[in-house]
Amino acid sequence: MAETNHVCDVSRRSFVKGSLTAAVGAGAASWLTGCSPKPVADTGGTESEPTPVVEDNDEIFRGTCRCNCYGGCYLNIHVRDGKIVRTSMRDLPETAWNRICSKGLTHPYRVYDPNRAKYPMRRAGERGEGKWEQITWDEALDEIAQKFTQYAQEFGPDSVGIASGAGNYGFLDLMPRFQARIGASTVGTPLDFAPFYSLNPMVGMSLNFHGNEMTDLVNSKTLVIWGSNPAVSQIQGMHFIMEAREQGTKVISIDPVYTATTAKCDQWIPLAPGTDGMLAIGLMKIVLEKGWQDDEFIRSTTVAPFLVKEDGEYLRLSDLGRAEAGAEDDVPVATDGKGTFDAHTAIANAVVEGTYDYQGQKVTCAWTLMLDRLSEYDLEECSKVCDVPVDVMTQLAEDVAVNKPCALYILLGIDHYQNGFYSIYDMGCLAAMTGNIGKPGAFCGISEAVYFGLENAASPYGAYTLADATPSTVNVPVFRMEEALEAGEWLGNPYTLKALWVYKRNLLANLCDRESMLRWLEKVELIVVSELTMNEMGRYADIFLPVCHWFEMEDFAHQCPQNVFITIQDKAIDPLYECRSDFDIIKDLAGRMGYGDDFNFTAEDWMRGYLDSETCQALGISYDKLKEEGALRVIPGSPEAPFIHGGDGIPTATGKVEFYQAPSARYASTAMGEEPDFSHFGLPYWEPAGEVVPEDARNEKYPYQVMSEHQRLRTHSQWVNVPVMRELDPEPSAKLHPDTAEAHGIAEGDYMRIYNDRGEVVVKAHLSDGVRPGILLCSRGWEDADFVKGHLQDVLSDEVSNLCVTQAFFDTTAAIEKAEV
């Protein structure tokens, strides 16, 4: 097999034909420094990190870093004289998962932040002005309880809305129960849904989403990191990728920009933005042309032999008169091609191609439908759209289909385009065609542990055990709230939003089209924000509630880590100032609203309700055991036998990889209230992104793509004000190609204005050959006070696909000019 390393040239016309300059390679590699530290002694730091003095009277508590970074790192919390003095890495039962990054190491800065909120406050000036008066907890909660109750009585319970997020991935969360109890509506923030709407029905969802656990990557011969930058965004798991590469795995990065991850890969394929699905279709065409498809896997493990009727539904045993329609035994039918039609499980040598007649009804094998759909695409056109040469595509197809097992490692980058759903669906079809699902070293999707059913009805304290609750079904996406409030209705029903509680989410610093949010927030009479510090969202509150740091309360975590453990969070110190836990705040508020009987339990009761459930018992987990041991494996497996998604059978409705979706099985996000467009759904398909289009069709007014990149030193906007982080990353910036900069007279270190019809932002310019011409790669997670002018979120589009309602952070175009500051 040929060794082809496709890298980037600095010229626009030959961007995909040359090699990167040594300067770019060295610069990009430097971004990775420290992201995969080697453990030393008990510090959990890097080899160059000084070892702090630990006094004999230090108390060590167990903790978990539980931000939304997929880490879930297990920590030691060092307490001396009643104060947290540092954190360090703590051993997990399988030490391969040990990690701590700069965020985990700097928690003391967050605990003792001078800007930490100390007591409840009521707004004393205009929203956002920063004028406050200190009030007591009784005053704050009485006012909230009175107004929530008043609005519910006058305008209906759903006039109170909850905007909840992922700022704290602990389990001690009463908000779902509280929201169900009072009947509050949801102010929806649909994010990161494309991988789940596309891959869940195709490959199923297990305890580890769609992936094998990360320790299994050493079994991959090829690893394709597609639209993801784990060296920055999934630091916990990056070392497994590096260890696999060291043992011979070929690691390939597919990304429009040269990232920290790309610097550590064997090959970089810089495709045109938003064309990932077209690349996957082109690869499938090459695989078929070369005969590299896995015929046995296709026949035995996918829906390829299932017969499809002309209406798109499977021919089932009920059509043969041998089962009741919809019954458990009403399974799809296959044929041997010689006149026998039977349950697919009963046909030993089912055919996978062809159209047949069953009692006058035309039926076609699902695989034939796949081939027909792919025949609609031309390989040369795929290459042109993706800006990836056919020879490079051919080598990639060989790596995926022949040099296997191959893992397609996907996180959320591709999700951030309006066409992300189809792109990820196409990638799943490629994995199905090549037999790269359900085997050691082979998966397609997200490798990350999930709730494992903790929040289920078995718990006596869950949201769904309230006997007479009538939870609201109203869910208005945040990016349609402005029009809903102007119209006074949502989905044909009267709707108004009088009160909003923003909980574990910084709406203004992180979501698209911030100016629209500011307009509709002004229409809300009461905004409550509970936060650790007075952040950008907090400044728009009417009542601000100060909450605990994670280390000031007991909890357990983590909901979505790349490690395979559930870990305890000890209470290391008492809450500082007048801060209270979310649990205590909600419980107290519920009592003031007359619902105290439904919240008459302690935090320990709550945790026992989940951890002592049948679900957890089956996994060998209990509250007492977790308290004693601190960390328990959630994902079945061991160092010798890692968890394999689909290894014991593909977890879909049919038990097969469903590259074809029958109309009755298709589902989509209905958050927009529109009928989803299923006209192309069910088979591979590609459509252009929204604002971001091929270079030859760019909008002349706004010709540049605005992409926002995660920051290694922050998780979204968390840690944005940690002093040591600000020394390393002091202000918002954007990387752009030198050719793009030169065209506008912009030099390294200049400020530039990025603008479109939605808004503008002024940031510092950094020139990089690793960014495709035409892309503006902006650092994200900054707040309004950090920008010279404007805000990055003012520029980003909130348009979404009606098939998969998820914010498309990368699907934005804008213009630029040099700014004088």
PDB file of C-alpha atoms in Angstrom, residues 407-654:
ATOM      1  CA  ALA A 407     -12.083   3.745  13.547  1.00  0.00           C
ATOM      2  CA  LEU A 408     -13.854   6.884  12.336  1.00  0.00           C
ATOM      3  CA  TYR A 409     -13.477   9.182  15.346  1.00  0.00           C
ATOM      4  CA  ILE A 410     -16.175  11.839  15.217  1.00  0.00           C
ATOM      5  CA  LEU A 411     -17.104  14.461  17.737  1.00  0.00           C
ATOM      6  CA  LEU A 412     -18.986  17.662  17.025  1.00  0.00           C
ATOM      7  CA  GLY A 413     -17.147  19.698  14.391  1.00  0.00           C
ATOM      8  CA  ILE A 414     -19.219  18.381  11.494  1.00  0.00           C
ATOM      9  CA  ASP A 415     -22.368  18.961  13.535  1.00  0.00           C
ATOM     10  CA  HIS A 416     -21.704  22.700  13.310  1.00  0.00           C
ATOM     11  CA  TYR A 417     -22.959  23.032   9.728  1.00  0.00           C
ATOM     12  CA  GLN A 418     -26.578  23.033   8.617  1.00  0.00           C
ATOM     13  CA  ASN A 419     -25.848  19.923   6.537  1.00  0.00           C
ATOM     14  CA  GLY A 420     -24.070  18.155   9.404  1.00  0.00           C
ATOM     15  CA  PHE A 421     -26.795  15.533   9.790  1.00  0.00           C
ATOM     16  CA  TYR A 422     -26.322  14.155   6.284  1.00  0.00           C
ATOM     17  CA  SER A 423     -22.529  14.369   6.411  1.00  0.00           C
ATOM     18  CA  ILE A 424     -22.390  12.206   9.538  1.00  0.00           C
ATOM     19  CA  TYR A 425     -25.017   9.828   8.124  1.00  0.00           C
ATOM     20  CA  ASP A 426     -22.810   9.364   5.034  1.00  0.00           C
ATOM     21  CA  MET A 427     -19.830   8.586   7.239  1.00  0.00           C
ATOM     22  CA  GLY A 428     -21.865   5.915   9.020  1.00  0.00           C
ATOM     23  CA  CYS A 429     -22.747   4.398   5.646  1.00  0.00           C
ATOM     24  CA  LEU A 430     -19.046   4.286   4.759  1.00  0.00           C
ATOM     25  CA  ALA A 431     -18.289   2.429   7.984  1.00  0.00           C
ATOM     26  CA  ALA A 432     -21.122  -0.012   7.248  1.00  0.00           C
ATOM     27  CA  MET A 433     -19.898  -0.657   3.709  1.00  0.00           C
ATOM     28  CA  THR A 434     -16.369  -1.395   4.893  1.00  0.00           C
ATOM     29  CA  GLY A 435     -17.321  -3.510   7.913  1.00  0.00           C
ATOM     30  CA  ASN A 436     -15.884  -1.087  10.451  1.00  0.00           C
ATOM     31  CA  ILE A 437     -18.536  -1.360  13.178  1.00  0.00           C
ATOM     32  CA  GLY A 438     -18.848  -3.670  16.163  1.00  0.00           C
ATOM     33  CA  LYS A 439     -15.289  -4.997  16.138  1.00  0.00           C
ATOM     34  CA  PRO A 440     -12.103  -4.322  18.094  1.00  0.00           C
ATOM     35  CA  GLY A 441     -10.403  -1.305  16.558  1.00  0.00           C
ATOM     36  CA  ALA A 442     -13.467  -0.371  14.496  1.00  0.00           C
ATOM     37  CA  PHE A 443     -16.312   2.053  15.161  1.00  0.00           C
ATOM     38  CA  CYS A 444     -17.910   5.167  13.723  1.00  0.00           C
ATOM     39  CA  GLY A 445     -19.037   7.997  15.964  1.00  0.00           C
ATOM     40  CA  ILE A 446     -18.516   9.296  19.460  1.00  0.00           C
ATOM     41  CA  SER A 447     -16.562   7.389  22.094  1.00  0.00           C
ATOM     42  CA  GLU A 448     -17.860   8.735  25.373  1.00  0.00           C
ATOM     43  CA  ALA A 449     -19.636   7.315  28.422  1.00  0.00           C
ATOM     44  CA  VAL A 450     -23.253   8.320  29.007  1.00  0.00           C
ATOM     45  CA  TYR A 451     -25.709   8.466  31.896  1.00  0.00           C
ATOM     46  CA  PHE A 452     -26.168   4.683  31.655  1.00  0.00           C
ATOM     47  CA  GLY A 453     -29.824   5.136  32.612  1.00  0.00           C
ATOM     48  CA  LEU A 454     -29.253   6.710  36.015  1.00  0.00           C
ATOM     49  CA  GLU A 455     -32.037   9.200  35.419  1.00  0.00           C
ATOM     50  CA  ASN A 456     -34.752   6.622  35.106  1.00  0.00           C
ATOM     51  CA  ALA A 457     -38.153   6.067  36.637  1.00  0.00           C
ATOM     52  CA  ALA A 458     -36.680   3.529  39.067  1.00  0.00           C
ATOM     53  CA  SER A 459     -35.441   6.395  41.235  1.00  0.00           C
ATOM     54  CA  PRO A 460     -38.066   7.640  43.695  1.00  0.00           C
ATOM     55  CA  TYR A 461     -36.741  11.164  43.229  1.00  0.00           C
ATOM     56  CA  GLY A 462     -36.715  11.478  39.442  1.00  0.00           C
ATOM     57  CA  ALA A 463     -38.741  13.950  37.422  1.00  0.00           C
ATOM     58  CA  TYR A 464     -41.139  11.245  36.301  1.00  0.00           C
ATOM     59  CA  THR A 465     -42.235   9.960  39.698  1.00  0.00           C
ATOM     60  CA  LEU A 466     -44.368  12.984  40.560  1.00  0.00           C
ATOM     61  CA  ALA A 467     -47.856  11.533  40.775  1.00  0.00           C
ATOM     62  CA  ASP A 468     -49.925  14.546  39.722  1.00  0.00           C
ATOM     63  CA  ALA A 469     -47.372  16.612  37.812  1.00  0.00           C
ATOM     64  CA  THR A 470     -48.242  17.891  34.352  1.00  0.00           C
ATOM     65  CA  PRO A 471     -44.880  18.716  32.762  1.00  0.00           C
ATOM     66  CA  SER A 472     -45.058  21.319  30.029  1.00  0.00           C
ATOM     67  CA  THR A 473     -44.463  20.121  26.481  1.00  0.00           C
ATOM     68  CA  VAL A 474     -43.606  23.644  25.320  1.00  0.00           C
ATOM     69  CA  ASN A 475     -40.023  23.846  24.084  1.00  0.00           C
ATOM     70  CA  VAL A 476     -39.183  27.043  22.219  1.00  0.00           C
ATOM     71  CA  PRO A 477     -35.678  27.087  20.708  1.00  0.00           C
ATOM     72  CA  VAL A 478     -33.727  30.053  21.969  1.00  0.00           C
ATOM     73  CA  PHE A 479     -33.100  31.147  18.376  1.00  0.00           C
ATOM     74  CA  ARG A 480     -36.854  31.328  17.657  1.00  0.00           C
ATOM     75  CA  MET A 481     -37.886  32.968  20.921  1.00  0.00           C
ATOM     76  CA  GLU A 482     -37.867  36.470  19.445  1.00  0.00           C
ATOM     77  CA  GLU A 483     -40.440  35.605  16.807  1.00  0.00           C
ATOM     78  CA  ALA A 484     -42.506  33.556  19.278  1.00  0.00           C
ATOM     79  CA  LEU A 485     -42.787  36.458  21.708  1.00  0.00           C
ATOM     80  CA  GLU A 486     -43.559  38.930  18.944  1.00  0.00           C
ATOM     81  CA  ALA A 487     -46.330  36.668  17.631  1.00  0.00           C
ATOM     82  CA  GLY A 488     -47.601  35.724  21.085  1.00  0.00           C
ATOM     83  CA  GLU A 489     -47.805  32.097  20.052  1.00  0.00           C
ATOM     84  CA  TRP A 490     -45.723  29.019  19.403  1.00  0.00           C
ATOM     85  CA  LEU A 491     -46.786  26.184  17.135  1.00  0.00           C
ATOM     86  CA  GLY A 492     -50.298  27.566  16.939  1.00  0.00           C
ATOM     87  CA  ASN A 493     -50.791  27.886  20.704  1.00  0.00           C
ATOM     88  CA  PRO A 494     -50.768  31.101  22.765  1.00  0.00           C
ATOM     89  CA  TYR A 495     -47.394  31.633  24.416  1.00  0.00           C
ATOM     90  CA  THR A 496     -45.725  34.263  26.517  1.00  0.00           C
ATOM     91  CA  LEU A 497     -42.545  34.161  28.577  1.00  0.00           C
ATOM     92  CA  LYS A 498     -42.736  36.228  31.733  1.00  0.00           C
ATOM     93  CA  ALA A 499     -39.934  34.665  33.785  1.00  0.00           C
ATOM     94  CA  LEU A 500     -36.739  32.874  32.803  1.00  0.00           C
ATOM     95  CA  TRP A 501     -34.307  30.925  34.978  1.00  0.00           C
ATOM     96  CA  VAL A 502     -30.913  30.465  33.310  1.00  0.00           C
ATOM     97  CA  TYR A 503     -29.321  27.479  34.977  1.00  0.00           C
ATOM     98  CA  LYS A 504     -25.850  26.042  34.302  1.00  0.00           C
ATOM     99  CA  ARG A 505     -25.636  27.923  30.994  1.00  0.00           C
ATOM    100  CA  ASN A 506     -24.118  31.176  29.747  1.00  0.00           C
ATOM    101  CA  LEU A 507     -26.524  31.894  26.886  1.00  0.00           C
ATOM    102  CA  LEU A 508     -25.039  35.190  25.769  1.00  0.00           C
ATOM    103  CA  ALA A 509     -21.397  34.124  25.636  1.00  0.00           C
ATOM    104  CA  ASN A 510     -21.922  30.841  23.828  1.00  0.00           C
ATOM    105  CA  LEU A 511     -24.950  30.766  21.493  1.00  0.00           C
ATOM    106  CA  CYS A 512     -25.448  32.194  18.022  1.00  0.00           C
ATOM    107  CA  ASP A 513     -26.986  35.573  17.154  1.00  0.00           C
ATOM    108  CA  ARG A 514     -26.556  37.161  20.549  1.00  0.00           C
ATOM    109  CA  GLU A 515     -28.224  40.400  19.416  1.00  0.00           C
ATOM    110  CA  SER A 516     -31.479  38.520  18.847  1.00  0.00           C
ATOM    111  CA  MET A 517     -31.261  37.085  22.360  1.00  0.00           C
ATOM    112  CA  LEU A 518     -30.719  40.526  23.860  1.00  0.00           C
ATOM    113  CA  ARG A 519     -33.848  41.778  22.104  1.00  0.00           C
ATOM    114  CA  TRP A 520     -36.130  39.038  23.388  1.00  0.00           C
ATOM    115  CA  LEU A 521     -34.595  39.034  26.865  1.00  0.00           C
ATOM    116  CA  GLU A 522     -35.799  42.619  27.207  1.00  0.00           C
ATOM    117  CA  LYS A 523     -39.373  41.338  26.843  1.00  0.00           C
ATOM    118  CA  VAL A 524     -38.985  38.976  29.839  1.00  0.00           C
ATOM    119  CA  GLU A 525     -40.079  40.582  33.113  1.00  0.00           C
ATOM    120  CA  LEU A 526     -37.994  38.444  35.494  1.00  0.00           C
ATOM    121  CA  ILE A 527     -34.632  36.867  34.670  1.00  0.00           C
ATOM    122  CA  VAL A 528     -33.018  34.688  37.333  1.00  0.00           C
ATOM    123  CA  VAL A 529     -29.420  33.552  36.910  1.00  0.00           C
ATOM    124  CA  SER A 530     -27.608  31.157  39.252  1.00  0.00           C
ATOM    125  CA  GLU A 531     -23.846  31.242  38.746  1.00  0.00           C
ATOM    126  CA  LEU A 532     -20.438  30.951  40.364  1.00  0.00           C
ATOM    127  CA  THR A 533     -19.221  34.347  39.167  1.00  0.00           C
ATOM    128  CA  MET A 534     -20.873  37.423  37.749  1.00  0.00           C
ATOM    129  CA  ASN A 535     -20.480  36.424  34.111  1.00  0.00           C
ATOM    130  CA  GLU A 536     -21.976  37.946  30.984  1.00  0.00           C
ATOM    131  CA  MET A 537     -25.324  36.189  31.425  1.00  0.00           C
ATOM    132  CA  GLY A 538     -25.427  37.129  35.077  1.00  0.00           C
ATOM    133  CA  ARG A 539     -25.150  40.826  34.240  1.00  0.00           C
ATOM    134  CA  TYR A 540     -28.523  40.593  32.492  1.00  0.00           C
ATOM    135  CA  ALA A 541     -30.250  39.082  35.519  1.00  0.00           C
ATOM    136  CA  ASP A 542     -32.869  40.728  37.686  1.00  0.00           C
ATOM    137  CA  ILE A 543     -32.039  38.395  40.545  1.00  0.00           C
ATOM    138  CA  PHE A 544     -28.631  36.765  40.779  1.00  0.00           C
ATOM    139  CA  LEU A 545     -28.095  33.670  42.946  1.00  0.00           C
ATOM    140  CA  PRO A 546     -24.514  32.709  43.952  1.00  0.00           C
ATOM    141  CA  VAL A 547     -23.835  28.977  43.766  1.00  0.00           C
ATOM    142  CA  CYS A 548     -21.186  26.665  45.195  1.00  0.00           C
ATOM    143  CA  HIS A 549     -18.044  25.607  43.480  1.00  0.00           C
ATOM    144  CA  TRP A 550     -18.075  21.867  42.758  1.00  0.00           C
ATOM    145  CA  PHE A 551     -15.627  21.229  45.607  1.00  0.00           C
ATOM    146  CA  GLU A 552     -17.964  22.796  48.181  1.00  0.00           C
ATOM    147  CA  MET A 553     -20.586  20.061  48.012  1.00  0.00           C
ATOM    148  CA  GLU A 554     -20.887  16.300  47.728  1.00  0.00           C
ATOM    149  CA  ASP A 555     -21.924  14.907  44.352  1.00  0.00           C
ATOM    150  CA  PHE A 556     -20.955  12.212  41.918  1.00  0.00           C
ATOM    151  CA  ALA A 557     -20.008  12.482  38.280  1.00  0.00           C
ATOM    152  CA  HIS A 558     -19.471  12.335  35.346  1.00  0.00           C
ATOM    153  CA  GLN A 559     -22.232  12.246  32.751  1.00  0.00           C
ATOM    154  CA  CYS A 560     -20.245  12.257  29.520  1.00  0.00           C
ATOM    155  CA  PRO A 561     -16.559  11.496  30.106  1.00  0.00           C
ATOM    156  CA  GLN A 562     -14.084   9.782  27.833  1.00  0.00           C
ATOM    157  CA  ASN A 563     -13.016   7.715  30.807  1.00  0.00           C
ATOM    158  CA  VAL A 564     -15.152   4.757  31.864  1.00  0.00           C
ATOM    159  CA  PHE A 565     -15.681   5.549  35.554  1.00  0.00           C
ATOM    160  CA  ILE A 566     -18.229   7.164  37.766  1.00  0.00           C
ATOM    161  CA  THR A 567     -16.429   9.100  40.491  1.00  0.00           C
ATOM    162  CA  ILE A 568     -17.291  10.628  43.833  1.00  0.00           C
ATOM    163  CA  GLN A 569     -17.048  14.304  44.642  1.00  0.00           C
ATOM    164  CA  ASP A 570     -16.272  14.828  48.309  1.00  0.00           C
ATOM    165  CA  LYS A 571     -17.226  18.043  50.018  1.00  0.00           C
ATOM    166  CA  ALA A 572     -13.735  19.464  50.559  1.00  0.00           C
ATOM    167  CA  ILE A 573     -14.654  22.774  52.198  1.00  0.00           C
ATOM    168  CA  ASP A 574     -17.796  24.538  53.315  1.00  0.00           C
ATOM    169  CA  PRO A 575     -19.395  26.896  50.781  1.00  0.00           C
ATOM    170  CA  LEU A 576     -17.697  30.274  50.778  1.00  0.00           C
ATOM    171  CA  TYR A 577     -19.531  33.485  51.593  1.00  0.00           C
ATOM    172  CA  GLU A 578     -23.306  33.028  51.272  1.00  0.00           C
ATOM    173  CA  CYS A 579     -23.109  30.611  48.333  1.00  0.00           C
ATOM    174  CA  ARG A 580     -25.478  27.648  48.222  1.00  0.00           C
ATOM    175  CA  SER A 581     -25.697  24.520  46.127  1.00  0.00           C
ATOM    176  CA  ASP A 582     -28.166  24.317  43.245  1.00  0.00           C
ATOM    177  CA  PHE A 583     -29.759  21.403  45.105  1.00  0.00           C
ATOM    178  CA  ASP A 584     -30.446  23.448  48.228  1.00  0.00           C
ATOM    179  CA  ILE A 585     -31.622  26.471  46.235  1.00  0.00           C
ATOM    180  CA  ILE A 586     -34.183  24.513  44.240  1.00  0.00           C
ATOM    181  CA  LYS A 587     -35.381  22.536  47.238  1.00  0.00           C
ATOM    182  CA  ASP A 588     -35.871  25.744  49.248  1.00  0.00           C
ATOM    183  CA  LEU A 589     -37.670  27.479  46.370  1.00  0.00           C
ATOM    184  CA  ALA A 590     -39.976  24.499  45.830  1.00  0.00           C
ATOM    185  CA  GLY A 591     -40.990  24.655  49.488  1.00  0.00           C
ATOM    186  CA  ARG A 592     -41.800  28.364  49.239  1.00  0.00           C
ATOM    187  CA  MET A 593     -44.023  27.615  46.239  1.00  0.00           C
ATOM    188  CA  GLY A 594     -45.978  25.014  48.206  1.00  0.00           C
ATOM    189  CA  TYR A 595     -44.302  21.882  46.859  1.00  0.00           C
ATOM    190  CA  GLY A 596     -42.195  20.991  49.876  1.00  0.00           C
ATOM    191  CA  ASP A 597     -43.659  17.503  50.220  1.00  0.00           C
ATOM    192  CA  ASP A 598     -42.332  16.586  46.758  1.00  0.00           C
ATOM    193  CA  PHE A 599     -38.820  17.659  47.788  1.00  0.00           C
ATOM    194  CA  ASN A 600     -38.737  16.232  51.293  1.00  0.00           C
ATOM    195  CA  PHE A 601     -35.441  14.363  50.979  1.00  0.00           C
ATOM    196  CA  THR A 602     -31.756  14.966  51.558  1.00  0.00           C
ATOM    197  CA  ALA A 603     -28.918  15.056  49.069  1.00  0.00           C
ATOM    198  CA  GLU A 604     -27.865  11.611  50.278  1.00  0.00           C
ATOM    199  CA  ASP A 605     -31.415  10.311  49.747  1.00  0.00           C
ATOM    200  CA  TRP A 606     -31.262  11.652  46.193  1.00  0.00           C
ATOM    201  CA  MET A 607     -27.931  10.025  45.419  1.00  0.00           C
ATOM    202  CA  ARG A 608     -28.992   6.727  46.947  1.00  0.00           C
ATOM    203  CA  GLY A 609     -32.153   6.826  44.859  1.00  0.00           C
ATOM    204  CA  TYR A 610     -30.038   6.664  41.719  1.00  0.00           C
ATOM    205  CA  LEU A 611     -26.969   4.738  42.788  1.00  0.00           C
ATOM    206  CA  ASP A 612     -28.935   2.006  44.552  1.00  0.00           C
ATOM    207  CA  SER A 613     -31.295   1.513  41.597  1.00  0.00           C
ATOM    208  CA  GLU A 614     -31.551  -1.767  39.706  1.00  0.00           C
ATOM    209  CA  THR A 615     -29.692  -0.212  36.784  1.00  0.00           C
ATOM    210  CA  CYS A 616     -26.674   0.554  38.942  1.00  0.00           C
ATOM    211  CA  GLN A 617     -26.837  -2.712  40.856  1.00  0.00           C
ATOM    212  CA  ALA A 618     -26.535  -4.555  37.551  1.00  0.00           C
ATOM    213  CA  LEU A 619     -23.312  -2.625  36.968  1.00  0.00           C
ATOM    214  CA  GLY A 620     -21.951  -3.383  40.441  1.00  0.00           C
ATOM    215  CA  ILE A 621     -22.539   0.173  41.639  1.00  0.00           C
ATOM    216  CA  SER A 622     -24.076   1.401  44.877  1.00  0.00           C
ATOM    217  CA  TYR A 623     -23.874   4.575  46.932  1.00  0.00           C
ATOM    218  CA  ASP A 624     -21.967   2.913  49.770  1.00  0.00           C
ATOM    219  CA  LYS A 625     -19.529   1.238  47.405  1.00  0.00           C
ATOM    220  CA  LEU A 626     -18.880   4.481  45.537  1.00  0.00           C
ATOM    221  CA  LYS A 627     -18.362   6.346  48.808  1.00  0.00           C
ATOM    222  CA  GLU A 628     -15.863   3.709  49.901  1.00  0.00           C
ATOM    223  CA  GLU A 629     -13.941   3.209  46.673  1.00  0.00           C
ATOM    224  CA  GLY A 630     -14.366   6.642  45.067  1.00  0.00           C
ATOM    225  CA  ALA A 631     -14.388   5.425  41.472  1.00  0.00           C
ATOM    226  CA  LEU A 632     -16.272   2.536  39.869  1.00  0.00           C
ATOM    227  CA  ARG A 633     -16.209   1.297  36.312  1.00  0.00           C
ATOM    228  CA  VAL A 634     -19.438   2.099  34.502  1.00  0.00           C
ATOM    229  CA  ILE A 635     -18.659   0.735  31.045  1.00  0.00           C
ATOM    230  CA  PRO A 636     -18.427  -3.075  31.045  1.00  0.00           C
ATOM    231  CA  GLY A 637     -14.946  -4.181  30.139  1.00  0.00           C
ATOM    232  CA  SER A 638     -11.401  -4.372  31.429  1.00  0.00           C
ATOM    233  CA  PRO A 639      -7.891  -3.362  30.384  1.00  0.00           C
ATOM    234  CA  GLU A 640      -7.529  -6.758  28.737  1.00  0.00           C
ATOM    235  CA  ALA A 641     -10.958  -6.697  27.060  1.00  0.00           C
ATOM    236  CA  PRO A 642     -12.100  -3.120  26.333  1.00  0.00           C
ATOM    237  CA  PHE A 643     -15.754  -2.366  25.672  1.00  0.00           C
ATOM    238  CA  ILE A 644     -16.681  -2.758  21.991  1.00  0.00           C
ATOM    239  CA  HIS A 645     -19.798  -0.986  20.783  1.00  0.00           C
ATOM    240  CA  GLY A 646     -21.927  -3.589  19.051  1.00  0.00           C
ATOM    241  CA  GLY A 647     -19.553  -6.369  20.009  1.00  0.00           C
ATOM    242  CA  ASP A 648     -22.444  -8.363  21.461  1.00  0.00           C
ATOM    243  CA  GLY A 649     -24.841  -7.342  18.701  1.00  0.00           C
ATOM    244  CA  ILE A 650     -25.661  -4.062  17.038  1.00  0.00           C
ATOM    245  CA  PRO A 651     -27.979  -2.158  19.431  1.00  0.00           C
ATOM    246  CA  THR A 652     -30.587  -1.078  16.870  1.00  0.00           C
ATOM    247  CA  ALA A 653     -34.240  -2.034  16.475  1.00  0.00           C
ATOM    248  CA  THR A 654     -33.339  -4.729  13.936  1.00  0.00           C
TER     249      THR A 654
END
